[in-house]
Short mmCIF file of C-alpha atoms in Angstrom, two decimals:
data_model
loop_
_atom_site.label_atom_id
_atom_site.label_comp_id
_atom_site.label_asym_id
_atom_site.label_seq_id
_atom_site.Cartn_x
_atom_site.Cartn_y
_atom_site.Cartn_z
CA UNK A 270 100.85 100.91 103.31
CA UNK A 271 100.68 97.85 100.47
CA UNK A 272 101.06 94.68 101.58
CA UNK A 273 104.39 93.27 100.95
CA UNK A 274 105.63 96.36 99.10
CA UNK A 275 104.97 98.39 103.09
CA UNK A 276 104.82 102.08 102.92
CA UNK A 277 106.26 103.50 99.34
CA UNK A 278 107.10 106.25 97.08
CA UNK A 279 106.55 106.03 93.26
CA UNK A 280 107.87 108.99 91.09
CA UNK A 281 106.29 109.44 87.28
CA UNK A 282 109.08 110.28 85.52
CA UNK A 283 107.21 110.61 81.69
CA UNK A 284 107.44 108.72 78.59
CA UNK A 285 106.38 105.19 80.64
CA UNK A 286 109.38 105.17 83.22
CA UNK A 287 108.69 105.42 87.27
CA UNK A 288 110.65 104.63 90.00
CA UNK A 289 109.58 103.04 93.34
CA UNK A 290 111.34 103.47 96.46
CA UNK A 291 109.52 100.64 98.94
CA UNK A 292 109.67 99.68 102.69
CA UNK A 293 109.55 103.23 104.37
CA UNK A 294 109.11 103.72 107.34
CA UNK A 295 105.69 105.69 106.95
CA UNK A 296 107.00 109.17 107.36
CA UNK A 297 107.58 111.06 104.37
CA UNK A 298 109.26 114.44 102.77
CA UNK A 299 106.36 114.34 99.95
CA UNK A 300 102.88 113.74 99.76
CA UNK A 301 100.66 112.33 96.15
CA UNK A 302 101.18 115.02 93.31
CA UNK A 303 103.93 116.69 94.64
CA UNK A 304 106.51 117.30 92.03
CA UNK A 305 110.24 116.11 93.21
CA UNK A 306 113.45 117.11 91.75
CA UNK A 307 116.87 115.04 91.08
CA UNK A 308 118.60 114.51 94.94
CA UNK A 309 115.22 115.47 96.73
CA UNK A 310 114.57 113.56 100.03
CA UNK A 311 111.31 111.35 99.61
CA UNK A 312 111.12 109.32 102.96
CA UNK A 313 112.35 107.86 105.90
CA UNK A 314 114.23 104.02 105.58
CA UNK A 315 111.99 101.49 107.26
CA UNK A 316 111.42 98.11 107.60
CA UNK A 317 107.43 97.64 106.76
CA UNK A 318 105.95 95.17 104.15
CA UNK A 319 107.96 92.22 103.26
CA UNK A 320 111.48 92.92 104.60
CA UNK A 321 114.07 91.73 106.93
CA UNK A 322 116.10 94.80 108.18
CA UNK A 323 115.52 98.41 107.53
CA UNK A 324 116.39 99.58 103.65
CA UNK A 325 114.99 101.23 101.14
CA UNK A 326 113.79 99.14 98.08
CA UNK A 327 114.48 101.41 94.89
CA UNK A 328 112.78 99.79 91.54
CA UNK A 329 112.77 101.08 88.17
CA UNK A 330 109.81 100.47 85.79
CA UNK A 331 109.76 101.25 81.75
CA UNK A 332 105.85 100.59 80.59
CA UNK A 333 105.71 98.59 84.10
CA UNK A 334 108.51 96.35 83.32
CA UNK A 335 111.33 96.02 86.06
CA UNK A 336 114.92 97.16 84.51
CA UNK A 337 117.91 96.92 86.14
CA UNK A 338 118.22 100.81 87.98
CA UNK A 339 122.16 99.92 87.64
CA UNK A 340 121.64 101.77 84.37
CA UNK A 341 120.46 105.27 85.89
CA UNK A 342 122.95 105.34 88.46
CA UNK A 343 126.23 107.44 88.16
CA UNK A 344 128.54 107.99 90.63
#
């Protein structure tokens, strides 16, 4: 759990980019270290930290700078 962020996921993705997937509910498919591949389920939507309905917050970081995570989805 951290603080307004509530219970999260953040994947290391190499070369200074992460992505954080915030607000879950506190039950999760992975646990620290684990190594996740493309489509793998990380954790249950929730509605803890900062949030007004259950979601699931999904950030991108490159050198811990937010970027818009428009530009790494495909469809």
């Amino acid at each position: 759990y951290e603080g307004l962020n509530g219970y999260y996921v953040l994947v290391d993705h190499g070369d200074g980019y992460t992505s954080i997937y915030k607000h879950g509910s506190g039950e999760f498919y992975v646990k620290k270290g684990d190594v996740v591949n493309a489509g793998q389920k990380l954790m249950f939507m929730g509605c803890t930290g900062n949030c007004t309905g259950t979601h699931v917050h999904i950030e991108i970081q490159k050198d811990n700078i937010s970027i818009d995570p428009a530009l790494f989805i495909t469809f």
